[in-house]
Coordinates of C-alpha atoms (C1' of nucleotides) in Angstrom, one line a residue:
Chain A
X141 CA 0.0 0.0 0.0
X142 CA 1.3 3.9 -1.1
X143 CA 2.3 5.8 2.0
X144 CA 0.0 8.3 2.9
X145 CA 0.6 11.5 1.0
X146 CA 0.8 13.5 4.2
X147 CA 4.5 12.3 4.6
X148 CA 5.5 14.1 1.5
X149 CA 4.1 17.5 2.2
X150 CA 5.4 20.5 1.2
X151 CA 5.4 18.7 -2.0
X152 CA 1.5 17.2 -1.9
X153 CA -0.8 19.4 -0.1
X154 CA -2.4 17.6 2.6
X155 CA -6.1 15.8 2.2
X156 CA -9.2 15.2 4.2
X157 CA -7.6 11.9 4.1
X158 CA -4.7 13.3 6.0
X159 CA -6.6 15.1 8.0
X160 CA -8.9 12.6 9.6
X161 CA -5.4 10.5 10.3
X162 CA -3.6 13.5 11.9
X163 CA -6.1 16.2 13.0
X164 CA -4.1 19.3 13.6
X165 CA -6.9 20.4 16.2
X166 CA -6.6 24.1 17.0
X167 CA -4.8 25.0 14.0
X168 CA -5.7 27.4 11.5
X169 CA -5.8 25.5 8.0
X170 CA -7.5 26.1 4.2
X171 CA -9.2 23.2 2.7
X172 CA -10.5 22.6 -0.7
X173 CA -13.1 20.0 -1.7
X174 CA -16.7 20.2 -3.1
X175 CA -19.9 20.8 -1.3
X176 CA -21.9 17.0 -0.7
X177 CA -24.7 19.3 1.3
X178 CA -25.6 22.5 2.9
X179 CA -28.0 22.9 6.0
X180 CA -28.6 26.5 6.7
X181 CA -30.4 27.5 9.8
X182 CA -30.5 30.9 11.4
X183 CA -27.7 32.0 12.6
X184 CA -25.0 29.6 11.0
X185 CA -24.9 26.9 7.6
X186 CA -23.6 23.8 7.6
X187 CA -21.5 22.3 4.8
X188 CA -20.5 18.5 3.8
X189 CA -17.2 19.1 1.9
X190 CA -15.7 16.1 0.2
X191 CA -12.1 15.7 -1.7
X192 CA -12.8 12.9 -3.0
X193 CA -9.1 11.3 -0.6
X194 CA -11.8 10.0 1.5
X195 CA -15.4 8.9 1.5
X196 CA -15.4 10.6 5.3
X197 CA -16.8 14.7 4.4
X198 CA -15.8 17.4 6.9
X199 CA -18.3 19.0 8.2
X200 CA -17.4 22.6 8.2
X201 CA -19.8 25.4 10.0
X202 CA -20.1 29.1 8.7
X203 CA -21.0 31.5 10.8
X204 CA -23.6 33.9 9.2
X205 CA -22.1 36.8 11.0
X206 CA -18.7 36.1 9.3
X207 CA -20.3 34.9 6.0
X208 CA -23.7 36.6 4.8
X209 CA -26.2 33.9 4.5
X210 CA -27.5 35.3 1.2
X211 CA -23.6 34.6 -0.3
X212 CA -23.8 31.0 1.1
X213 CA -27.5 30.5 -0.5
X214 CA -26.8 31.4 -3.7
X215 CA -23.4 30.0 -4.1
X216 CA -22.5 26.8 -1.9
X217 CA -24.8 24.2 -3.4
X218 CA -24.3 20.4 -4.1
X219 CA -21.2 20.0 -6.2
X220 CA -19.9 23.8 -5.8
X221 CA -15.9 23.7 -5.5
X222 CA -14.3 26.1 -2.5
X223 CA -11.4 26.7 -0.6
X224 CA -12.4 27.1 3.0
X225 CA -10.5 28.1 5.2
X226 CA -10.7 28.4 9.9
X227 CA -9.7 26.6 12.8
X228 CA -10.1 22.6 13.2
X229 CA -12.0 22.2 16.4
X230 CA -12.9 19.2 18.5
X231 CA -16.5 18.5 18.5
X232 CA -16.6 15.3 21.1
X233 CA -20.2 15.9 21.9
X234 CA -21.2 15.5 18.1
X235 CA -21.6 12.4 15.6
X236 CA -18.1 13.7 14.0
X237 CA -14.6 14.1 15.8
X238 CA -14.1 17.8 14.7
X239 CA -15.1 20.3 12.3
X240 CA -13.8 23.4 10.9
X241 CA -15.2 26.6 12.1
X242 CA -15.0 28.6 8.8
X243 CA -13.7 32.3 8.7
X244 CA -14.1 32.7 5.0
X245 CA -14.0 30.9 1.5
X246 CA -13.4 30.9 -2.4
X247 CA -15.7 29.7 -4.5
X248 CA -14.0 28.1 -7.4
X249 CA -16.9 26.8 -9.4
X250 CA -20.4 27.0 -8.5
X251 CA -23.0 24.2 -9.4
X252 CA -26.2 25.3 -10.6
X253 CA -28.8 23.4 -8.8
X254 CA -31.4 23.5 -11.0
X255 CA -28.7 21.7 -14.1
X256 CA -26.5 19.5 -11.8
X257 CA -27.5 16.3 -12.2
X258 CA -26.0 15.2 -9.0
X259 CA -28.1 15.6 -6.0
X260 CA -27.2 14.8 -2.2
X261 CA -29.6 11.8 -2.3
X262 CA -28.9 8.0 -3.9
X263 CA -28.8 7.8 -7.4
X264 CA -29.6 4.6 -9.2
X265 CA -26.4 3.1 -10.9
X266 CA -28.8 3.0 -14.4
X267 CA -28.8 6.5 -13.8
X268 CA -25.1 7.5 -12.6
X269 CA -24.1 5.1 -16.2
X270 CA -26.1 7.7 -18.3
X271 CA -23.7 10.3 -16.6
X272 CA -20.5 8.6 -16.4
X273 CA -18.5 11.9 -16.4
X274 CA -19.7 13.3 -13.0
X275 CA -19.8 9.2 -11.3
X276 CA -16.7 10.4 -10.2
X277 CA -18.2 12.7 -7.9
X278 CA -20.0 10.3 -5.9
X279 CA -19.0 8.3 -3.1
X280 CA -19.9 5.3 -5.0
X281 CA -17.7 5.6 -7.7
X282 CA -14.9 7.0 -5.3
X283 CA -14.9 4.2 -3.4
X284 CA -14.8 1.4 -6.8
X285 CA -12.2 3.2 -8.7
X286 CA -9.8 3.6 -5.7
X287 CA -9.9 -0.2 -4.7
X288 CA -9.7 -0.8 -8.9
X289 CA -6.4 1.0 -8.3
X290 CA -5.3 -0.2 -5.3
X291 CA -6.1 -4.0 -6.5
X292 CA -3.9 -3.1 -10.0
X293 CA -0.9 -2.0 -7.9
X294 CA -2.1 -5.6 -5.8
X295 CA -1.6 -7.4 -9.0
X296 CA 2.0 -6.5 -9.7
X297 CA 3.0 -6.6 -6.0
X298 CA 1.9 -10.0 -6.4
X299 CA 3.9 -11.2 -9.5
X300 CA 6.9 -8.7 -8.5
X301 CA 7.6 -10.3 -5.4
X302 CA 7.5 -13.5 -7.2
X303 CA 9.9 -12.7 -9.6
X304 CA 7.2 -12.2 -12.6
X305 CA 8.0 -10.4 -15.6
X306 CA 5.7 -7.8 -16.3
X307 CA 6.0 -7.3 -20.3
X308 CA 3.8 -5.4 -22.3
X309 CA 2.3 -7.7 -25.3
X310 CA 0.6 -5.6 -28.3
X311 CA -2.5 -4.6 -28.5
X312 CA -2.4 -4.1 -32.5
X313 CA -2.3 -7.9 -33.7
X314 CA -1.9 -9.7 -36.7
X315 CA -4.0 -12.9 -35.4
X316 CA -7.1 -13.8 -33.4
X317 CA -5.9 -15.8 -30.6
X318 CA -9.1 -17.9 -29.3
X319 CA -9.6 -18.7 -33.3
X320 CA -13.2 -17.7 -33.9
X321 CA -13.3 -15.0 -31.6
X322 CA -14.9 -11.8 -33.1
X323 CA -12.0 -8.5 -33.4
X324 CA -12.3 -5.2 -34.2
X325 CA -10.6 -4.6 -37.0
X326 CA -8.0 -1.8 -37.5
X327 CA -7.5 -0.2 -40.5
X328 CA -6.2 3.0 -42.5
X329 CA -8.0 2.1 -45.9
X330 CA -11.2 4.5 -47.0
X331 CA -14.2 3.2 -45.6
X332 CA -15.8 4.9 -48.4
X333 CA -13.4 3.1 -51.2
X334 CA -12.0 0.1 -49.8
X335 CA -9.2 -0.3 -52.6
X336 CA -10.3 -4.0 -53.9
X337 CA -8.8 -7.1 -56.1
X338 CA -10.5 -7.7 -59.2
X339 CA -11.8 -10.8 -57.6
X340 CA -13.3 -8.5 -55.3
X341 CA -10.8 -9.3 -52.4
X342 CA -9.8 -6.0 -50.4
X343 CA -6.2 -5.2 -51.5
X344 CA -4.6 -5.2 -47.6
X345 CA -1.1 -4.6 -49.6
X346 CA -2.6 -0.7 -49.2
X347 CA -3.4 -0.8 -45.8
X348 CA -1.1 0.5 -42.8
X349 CA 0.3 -3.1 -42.1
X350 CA 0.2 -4.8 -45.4
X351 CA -2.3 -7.0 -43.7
X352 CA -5.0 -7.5 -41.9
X353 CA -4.8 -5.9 -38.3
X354 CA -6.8 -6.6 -35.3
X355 CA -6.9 -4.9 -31.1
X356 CA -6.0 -7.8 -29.4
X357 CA -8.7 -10.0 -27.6
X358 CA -5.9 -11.8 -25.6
X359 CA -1.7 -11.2 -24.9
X360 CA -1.5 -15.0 -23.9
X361 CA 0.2 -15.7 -27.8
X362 CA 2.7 -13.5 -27.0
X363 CA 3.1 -14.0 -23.2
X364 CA 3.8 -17.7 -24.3
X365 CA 6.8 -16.8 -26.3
X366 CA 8.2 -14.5 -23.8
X367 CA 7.4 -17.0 -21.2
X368 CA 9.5 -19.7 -23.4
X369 CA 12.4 -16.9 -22.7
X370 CA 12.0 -15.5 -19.3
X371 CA 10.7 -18.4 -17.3
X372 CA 7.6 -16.5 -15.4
X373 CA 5.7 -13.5 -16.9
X374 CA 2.5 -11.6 -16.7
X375 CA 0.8 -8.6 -18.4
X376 CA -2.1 -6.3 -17.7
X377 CA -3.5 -4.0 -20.1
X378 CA -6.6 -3.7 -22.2
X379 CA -8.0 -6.2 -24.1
X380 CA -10.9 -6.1 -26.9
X381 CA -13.3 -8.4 -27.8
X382 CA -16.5 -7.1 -30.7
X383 CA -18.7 -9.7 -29.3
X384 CA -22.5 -8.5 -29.3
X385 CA -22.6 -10.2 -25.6
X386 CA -25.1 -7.9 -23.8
X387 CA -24.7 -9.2 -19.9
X388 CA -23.7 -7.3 -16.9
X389 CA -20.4 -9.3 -17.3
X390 CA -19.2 -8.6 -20.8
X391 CA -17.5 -5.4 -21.9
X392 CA -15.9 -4.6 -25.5
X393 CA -12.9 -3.4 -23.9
X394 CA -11.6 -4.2 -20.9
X395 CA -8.4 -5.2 -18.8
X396 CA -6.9 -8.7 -18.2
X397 CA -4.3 -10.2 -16.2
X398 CA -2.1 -13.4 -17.8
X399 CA 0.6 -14.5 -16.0
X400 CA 2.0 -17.3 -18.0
X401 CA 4.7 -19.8 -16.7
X402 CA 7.5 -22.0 -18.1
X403 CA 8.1 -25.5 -16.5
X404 CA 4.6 -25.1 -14.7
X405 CA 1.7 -27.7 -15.2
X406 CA -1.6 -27.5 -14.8
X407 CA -1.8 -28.4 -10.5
X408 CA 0.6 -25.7 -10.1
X409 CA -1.1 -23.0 -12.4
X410 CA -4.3 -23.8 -10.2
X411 CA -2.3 -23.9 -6.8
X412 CA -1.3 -19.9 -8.1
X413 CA -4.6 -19.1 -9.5
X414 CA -6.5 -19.6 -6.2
X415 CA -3.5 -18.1 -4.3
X416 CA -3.4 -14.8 -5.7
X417 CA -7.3 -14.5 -5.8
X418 CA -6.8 -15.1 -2.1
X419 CA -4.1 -12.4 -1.9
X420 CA -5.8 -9.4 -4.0
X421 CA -8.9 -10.3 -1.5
X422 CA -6.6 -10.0 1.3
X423 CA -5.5 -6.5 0.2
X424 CA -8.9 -5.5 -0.4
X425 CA -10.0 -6.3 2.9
X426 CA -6.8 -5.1 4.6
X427 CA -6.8 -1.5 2.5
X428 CA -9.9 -0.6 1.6
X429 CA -11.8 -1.4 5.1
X430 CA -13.5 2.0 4.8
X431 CA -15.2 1.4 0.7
X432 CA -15.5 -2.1 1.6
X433 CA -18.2 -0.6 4.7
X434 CA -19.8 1.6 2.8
X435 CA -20.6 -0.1 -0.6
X436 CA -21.8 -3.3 1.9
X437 CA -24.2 -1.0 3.4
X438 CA -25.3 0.8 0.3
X439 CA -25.3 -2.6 -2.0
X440 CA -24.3 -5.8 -0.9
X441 CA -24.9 -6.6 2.9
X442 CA -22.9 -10.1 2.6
X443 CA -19.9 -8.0 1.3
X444 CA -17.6 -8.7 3.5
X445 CA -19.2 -12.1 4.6
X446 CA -18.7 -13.3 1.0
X447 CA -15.2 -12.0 0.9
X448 CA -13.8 -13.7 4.1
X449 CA -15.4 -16.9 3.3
X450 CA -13.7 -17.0 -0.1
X451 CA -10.3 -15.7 1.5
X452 CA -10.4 -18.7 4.2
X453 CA -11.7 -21.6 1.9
X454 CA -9.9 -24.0 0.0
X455 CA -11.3 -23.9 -3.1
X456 CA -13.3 -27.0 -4.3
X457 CA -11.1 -28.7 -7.6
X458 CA -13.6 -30.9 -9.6
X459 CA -13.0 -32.4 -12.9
X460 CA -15.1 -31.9 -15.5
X461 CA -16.6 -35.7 -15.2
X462 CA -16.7 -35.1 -11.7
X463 CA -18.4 -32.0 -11.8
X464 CA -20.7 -33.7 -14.9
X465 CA -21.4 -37.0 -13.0
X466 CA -22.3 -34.4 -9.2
X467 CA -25.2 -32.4 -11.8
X468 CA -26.4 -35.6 -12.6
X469 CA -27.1 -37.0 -9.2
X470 CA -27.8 -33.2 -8.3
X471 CA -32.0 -34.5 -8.6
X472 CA -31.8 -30.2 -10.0
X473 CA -34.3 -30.0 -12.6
X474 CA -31.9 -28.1 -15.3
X475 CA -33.0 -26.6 -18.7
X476 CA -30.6 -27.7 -20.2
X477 CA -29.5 -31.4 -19.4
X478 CA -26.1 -32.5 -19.1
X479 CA -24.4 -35.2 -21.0
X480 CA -20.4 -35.5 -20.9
X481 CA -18.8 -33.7 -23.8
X482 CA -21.8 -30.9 -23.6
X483 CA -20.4 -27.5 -22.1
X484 CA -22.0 -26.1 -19.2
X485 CA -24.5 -23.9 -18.8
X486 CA -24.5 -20.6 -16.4
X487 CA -27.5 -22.9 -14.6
X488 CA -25.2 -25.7 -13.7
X489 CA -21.9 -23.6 -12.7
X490 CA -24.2 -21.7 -10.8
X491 CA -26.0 -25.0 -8.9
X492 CA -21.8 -26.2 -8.4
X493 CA -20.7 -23.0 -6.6
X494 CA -23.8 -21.7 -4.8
X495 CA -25.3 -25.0 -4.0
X496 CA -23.0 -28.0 -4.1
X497 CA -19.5 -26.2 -2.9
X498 CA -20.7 -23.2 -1.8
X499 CA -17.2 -21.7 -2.1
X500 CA -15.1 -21.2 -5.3
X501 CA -14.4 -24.2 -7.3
X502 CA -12.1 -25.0 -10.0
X503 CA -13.0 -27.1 -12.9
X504 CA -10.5 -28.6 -14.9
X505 CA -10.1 -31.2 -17.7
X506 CA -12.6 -30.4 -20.3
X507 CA -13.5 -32.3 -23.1
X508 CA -11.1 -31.5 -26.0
X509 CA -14.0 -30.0 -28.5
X510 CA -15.3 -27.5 -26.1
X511 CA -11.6 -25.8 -25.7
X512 CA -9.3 -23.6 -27.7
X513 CA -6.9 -25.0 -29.8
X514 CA -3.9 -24.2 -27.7
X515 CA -4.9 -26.5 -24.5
X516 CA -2.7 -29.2 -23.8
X517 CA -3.9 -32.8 -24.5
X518 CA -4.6 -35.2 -22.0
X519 CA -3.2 -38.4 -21.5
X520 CA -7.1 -40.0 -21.7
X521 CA -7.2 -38.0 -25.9
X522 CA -10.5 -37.1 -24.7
X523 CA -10.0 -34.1 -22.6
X524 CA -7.6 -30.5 -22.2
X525 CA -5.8 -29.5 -19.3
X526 CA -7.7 -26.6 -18.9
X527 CA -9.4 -25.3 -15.8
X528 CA -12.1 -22.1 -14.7
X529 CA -12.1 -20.4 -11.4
X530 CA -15.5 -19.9 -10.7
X531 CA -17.0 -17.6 -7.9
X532 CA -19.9 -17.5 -5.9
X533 CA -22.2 -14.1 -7.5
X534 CA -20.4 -13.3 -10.1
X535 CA -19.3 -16.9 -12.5
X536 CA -16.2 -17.3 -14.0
X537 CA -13.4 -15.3 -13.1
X538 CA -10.3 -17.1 -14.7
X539 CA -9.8 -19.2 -17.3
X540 CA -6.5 -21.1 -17.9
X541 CA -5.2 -23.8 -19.0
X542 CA -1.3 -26.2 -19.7
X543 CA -0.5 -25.3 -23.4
X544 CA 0.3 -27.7 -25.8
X545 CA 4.0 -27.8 -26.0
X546 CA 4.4 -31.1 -28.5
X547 CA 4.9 -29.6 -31.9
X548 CA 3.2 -32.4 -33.4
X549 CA 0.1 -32.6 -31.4
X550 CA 0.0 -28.7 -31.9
X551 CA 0.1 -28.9 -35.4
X552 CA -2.0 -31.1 -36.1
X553 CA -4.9 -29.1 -33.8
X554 CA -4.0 -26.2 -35.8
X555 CA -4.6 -28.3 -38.9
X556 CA -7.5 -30.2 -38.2
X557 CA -9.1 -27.0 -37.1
X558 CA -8.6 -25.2 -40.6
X559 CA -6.2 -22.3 -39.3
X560 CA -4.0 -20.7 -40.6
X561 CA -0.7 -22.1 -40.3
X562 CA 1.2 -19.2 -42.0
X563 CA -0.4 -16.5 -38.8
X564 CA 1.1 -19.0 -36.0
X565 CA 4.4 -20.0 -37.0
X566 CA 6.5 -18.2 -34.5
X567 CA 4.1 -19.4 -31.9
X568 CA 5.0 -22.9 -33.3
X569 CA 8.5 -22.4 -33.7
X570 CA 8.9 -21.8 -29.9
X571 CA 7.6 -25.7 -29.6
X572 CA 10.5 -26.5 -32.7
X573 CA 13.4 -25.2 -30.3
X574 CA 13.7 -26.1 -26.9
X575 CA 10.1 -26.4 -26.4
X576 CA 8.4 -26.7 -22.5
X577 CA 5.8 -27.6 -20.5
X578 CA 4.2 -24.2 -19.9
X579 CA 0.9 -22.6 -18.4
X580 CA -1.2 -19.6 -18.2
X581 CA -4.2 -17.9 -17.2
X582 CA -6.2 -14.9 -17.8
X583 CA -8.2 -12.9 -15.0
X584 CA -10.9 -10.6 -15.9
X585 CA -9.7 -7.3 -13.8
X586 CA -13.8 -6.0 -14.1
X587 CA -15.0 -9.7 -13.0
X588 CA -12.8 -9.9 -9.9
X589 CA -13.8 -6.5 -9.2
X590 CA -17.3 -7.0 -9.1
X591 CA -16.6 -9.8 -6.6
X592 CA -14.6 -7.4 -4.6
X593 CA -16.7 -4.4 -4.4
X594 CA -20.2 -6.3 -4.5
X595 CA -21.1 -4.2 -7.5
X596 CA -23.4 -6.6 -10.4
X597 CA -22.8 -5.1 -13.4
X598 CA -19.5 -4.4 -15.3
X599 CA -20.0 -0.9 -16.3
X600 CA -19.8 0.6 -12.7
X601 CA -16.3 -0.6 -11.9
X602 CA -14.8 0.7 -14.7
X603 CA -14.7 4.4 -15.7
X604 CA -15.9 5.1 -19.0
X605 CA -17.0 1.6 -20.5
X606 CA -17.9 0.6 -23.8
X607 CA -20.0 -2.3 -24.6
X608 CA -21.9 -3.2 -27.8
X609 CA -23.7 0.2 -28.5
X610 CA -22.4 1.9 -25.5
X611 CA -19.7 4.2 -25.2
X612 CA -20.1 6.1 -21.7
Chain B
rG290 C1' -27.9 -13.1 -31.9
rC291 C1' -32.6 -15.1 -29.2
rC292 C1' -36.2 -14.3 -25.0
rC293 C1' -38.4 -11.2 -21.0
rG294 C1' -39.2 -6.6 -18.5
rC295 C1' -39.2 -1.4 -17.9
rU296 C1' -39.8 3.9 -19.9
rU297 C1' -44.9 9.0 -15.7
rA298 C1' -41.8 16.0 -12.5
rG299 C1' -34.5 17.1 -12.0
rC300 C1' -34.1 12.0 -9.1
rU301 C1' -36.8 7.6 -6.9
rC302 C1' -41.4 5.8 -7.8
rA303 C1' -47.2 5.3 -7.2
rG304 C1' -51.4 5.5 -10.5
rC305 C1' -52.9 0.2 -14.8
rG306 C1' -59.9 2.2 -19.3
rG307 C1' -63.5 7.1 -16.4
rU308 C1' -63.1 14.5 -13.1
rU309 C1' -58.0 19.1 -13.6
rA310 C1' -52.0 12.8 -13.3
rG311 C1' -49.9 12.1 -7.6
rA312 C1' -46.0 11.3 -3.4
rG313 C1' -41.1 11.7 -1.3
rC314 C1' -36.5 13.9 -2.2
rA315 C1' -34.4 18.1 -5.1
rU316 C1' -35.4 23.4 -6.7
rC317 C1' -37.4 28.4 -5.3
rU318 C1' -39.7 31.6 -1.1
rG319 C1' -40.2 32.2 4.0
rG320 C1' -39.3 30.3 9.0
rC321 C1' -36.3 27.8 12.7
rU322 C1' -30.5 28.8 19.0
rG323 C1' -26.0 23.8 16.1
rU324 C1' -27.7 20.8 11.8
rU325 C1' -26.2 15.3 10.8
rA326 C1' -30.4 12.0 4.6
rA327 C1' -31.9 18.5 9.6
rC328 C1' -36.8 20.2 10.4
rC329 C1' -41.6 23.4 9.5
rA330 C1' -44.9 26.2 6.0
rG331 C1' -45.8 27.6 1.0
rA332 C1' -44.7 27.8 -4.4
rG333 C1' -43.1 26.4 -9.2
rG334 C1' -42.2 22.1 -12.0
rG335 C1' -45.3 16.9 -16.8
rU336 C1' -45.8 16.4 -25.0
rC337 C1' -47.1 10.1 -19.0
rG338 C1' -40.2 7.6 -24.3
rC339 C1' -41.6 8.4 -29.9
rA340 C1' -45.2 7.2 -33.9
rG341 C1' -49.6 4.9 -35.2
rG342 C1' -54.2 2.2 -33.8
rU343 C1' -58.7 0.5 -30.8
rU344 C1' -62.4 3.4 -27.8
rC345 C1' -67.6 8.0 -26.3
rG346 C1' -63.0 8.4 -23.4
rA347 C1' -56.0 6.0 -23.3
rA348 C1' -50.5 7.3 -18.8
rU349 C1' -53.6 2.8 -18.6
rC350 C1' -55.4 -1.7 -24.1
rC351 C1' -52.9 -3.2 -29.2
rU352 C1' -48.8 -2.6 -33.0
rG353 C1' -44.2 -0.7 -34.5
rC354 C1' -39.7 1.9 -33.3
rA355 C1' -36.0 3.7 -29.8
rG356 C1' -33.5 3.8 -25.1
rC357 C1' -32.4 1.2 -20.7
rG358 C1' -32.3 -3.1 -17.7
rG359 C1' -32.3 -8.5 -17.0
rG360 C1' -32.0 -13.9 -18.7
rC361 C1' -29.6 -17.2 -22.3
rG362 C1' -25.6 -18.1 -25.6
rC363 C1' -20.1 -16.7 -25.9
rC364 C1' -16.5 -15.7 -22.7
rA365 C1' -12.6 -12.8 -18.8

RNA sequence: GCCCGCUUAGCUCAGCGGUUAGAGCAUCUGGCUGUUAACCAGAGGGUCGCAGGUUCGAAUCCUGCAGCGGGCGCCA
């Protein structure tokens, strides 16, 4: 965690953050925030002011024989910006610690009431999406995006410490990496006059690359082959997929975590899957004790329940004829029955977690045609080494799986599949020279996060999000 | 892509074939010995998503469209 910003003052002016820590009671001091609310009675007002360090407001009083009242009525309503400034003073006998007795302020930008959209009452999260821009100025969206940042600076504590290479994989790609997955495509040719073939094909020899070019839906290609030279690496950065999923879990852009791992197998990639979902819920917990309280009360009363019981559990490892043979016996009446070799349904990963484990559970070993080409094959020919972390609420949250490191079985899948061969032969050359066993997984940064702050749908733990449609 | 639901004041919602469409919060005006989602009194605020249709009469029923939300599929 950063060190509070306090220790570095002159050079960062100090915070309500800082200032709930180390109250300099008795002191004269200026701080600057916006107004949450006024309460004006007759002789003095009352202000919430909020700097968005902490979700704790200040309450600072203004005296109306220091500050005419008309001033503070017309200018100090929700979401004006001032610099206040008075003496901190205890206030024991009241619901807050101290406040600051105001002897003047500066009004930076006023908020007109009857156009700010942002009121000192609960605003739907529909509502607060329509309005992304000023989300930022609720408590709310204060308290997602600072554990989104504190969990990313989690995430390469995590794979620092471990001696993970954090390396930066492209997002402009030549290939699709799932094979089938649907990519925005990135071009410099007129829309209006897509230079053409006479056979009608469009003549890429024109376009920026000389080829085809795609924003990547995945770094895992290229994390392999740097794995294949550094031992352990991960990356985190955006990722794009131009699937028309419309769910609270799917977003067209969004950020991944892959750590991929040379001499690792598939136990060992689980064993580090489950313990750094542990970890980054450890950190939550252990930072962000003060969001964690508030969006429980506001949202999800089993908040921190939910979080503790997944940070203390072993999570449950079935394989997929396990898991298959337990929905069976279940008695569940499912919509969709289950027969081995089918994939499964939300309904029956759903009935696994919630019902049978209740805890997370791992599934691993799926049938060879329900997995990507990549997965290594199975000593039984029928199934991958490939395995989800599922959670309770929220579904899968990883996906992972030993690649294929025999360049022959590799081939062949890439054959017998119709692919390209031409698009993937560094990826194969890497199994023609000193190939290993090697594994990976990807976490879903807004998946994990939805877990972690009890939000439900995608869109409110990431700034500005764009989905099919929908760019906020 | 398929299925379902919702759309009424700035926000959250009630009204579900029958006077002039309501409430709380917000806004504005006034009041209140220090409030804590302050409180009290009053006022303003509506093309009932849009376009058609049925009906003596439509916010209410029907059709289409749009936006939003949810379920499924796909996945992270």
């Amino acid at each position: 965690m950063a060190k509070p910003p306090g220790l570095y003052a002159p050079i960062l002016r100090e915070t309500l953050s800082d200032l709930y820590k180390n109250p300099p009671l008795g002191e004269k001091l200026t701080v600057k925030g916006w107004v949450r609310t006024r309460r004006t009675t007759r002789a003095v007002s009352f202000l919430e002011l909020q700097d968005g360090s902490t979700l704790r407001a200040l309450q600072v009083v203004l005296s109306h024989n220091l500050i005419p009242r008309e001033r503070i009525e017309s200018e100090l309503h929700t979401g004006a910006s001032i610099g206040v400034w008075g003496e901190l003073t205890p206030t024991p006998e009241r619901p807050q610690p101290f406040e600051l007795v105001a002897e003047g302020y500066e009004l930076y930008g006023s908020a007109d009431p009857e156009a700010y959209p942002l009121q000192k009452k609960t605003h739907s999260l529909e509502f607060l999406r329509e309005i992304a821009h000023l989300r930022p100025r609720t408590r709310t969206f204060q308290a997602i995006f600072r554990i989104r940042s504190g969990i990313s600076f989690a995430i390469h504590q995590y794979f620092q410490e471990r001696g993970f290479v954090y390396v930066h994989t492209p997002i402009l790609t030549p290939s699709d990496c799932e094979g089938g997955g649907q990519l925005f495509q990135v071009t410099t040719l007129p829309l209006q006059q897509i230079p053409t073939h006479p056979d009608g094909r469009v003549a890429y020899e024109y376009d920026f690359f000389g080829r085809p070019a795609y924003l990547t839906v995945s770094g895992q290609l290229e994390g392999e082959l740097l794995a294949t030279g550094l031992g352990r690496i991960y990356t985190f950065g955006p990722t794009f997929r131009a699937e028309p999923s419309h769910t609270p879990r799917h977003l067209a852009e969004f950020w991944m975590i892959e750590p991929e791992m040379a001499f690792y197998d598939l136990s060992m990639t689980m064993d580090l899957a489950e313990d750094f979902l542990k970890y980054l819920i450890r950190y939550t917990l252990r930072n962000f004790s003060e969001e964690l309280a508030f969006l429980a009360e506001r949202y999800e009363p089993l908040l921190l329940a939910e979080l503790e019981h997944a940070k203390e559990s072993a999570f449950l490892r079935l394989s997929y004829t396990e898991a298959i043979e337990i929905l069976q016996k279940s008695g569940k009446e499912f919509q969709f029955p289950t027969h081995w070799g089918s994939d499964l349904q939300a309904e029956h990963e759903r009935y696994l977690v919630e019902e049978y484990a209740q805890r997370p559970v791992i599934l691993y070993d799926y049938p060879k045609a329900i997995k990507a080409f990549y997965m290594r094959q199975n000593p039984d020919e029928k199934t991958v080494a490939a395995f989800d972390v599922l959670f309770p609420r929220i579904g899968e949250v990883i996906g992972g799986s030993q690649r294929e490191e025999r360049y022959e079985y590799l081939l062949s899948r890439i054959q017998e599949l119709g692919m390209d061969l031409f698009t993937y032969e560094n990826y194969l050359d890497t199994r023609r020279f000193g190939t290993v066993p090697h594994s990976g997984f990807g976490l879903g940064l807004e998946r994990i996060l939805l877990f972690l702050t009890g939000m439900t749908n995608v869109r409110d733990v990431v700034p500005f999000f764009r989905a099919p449609g929908q760019m906020a």
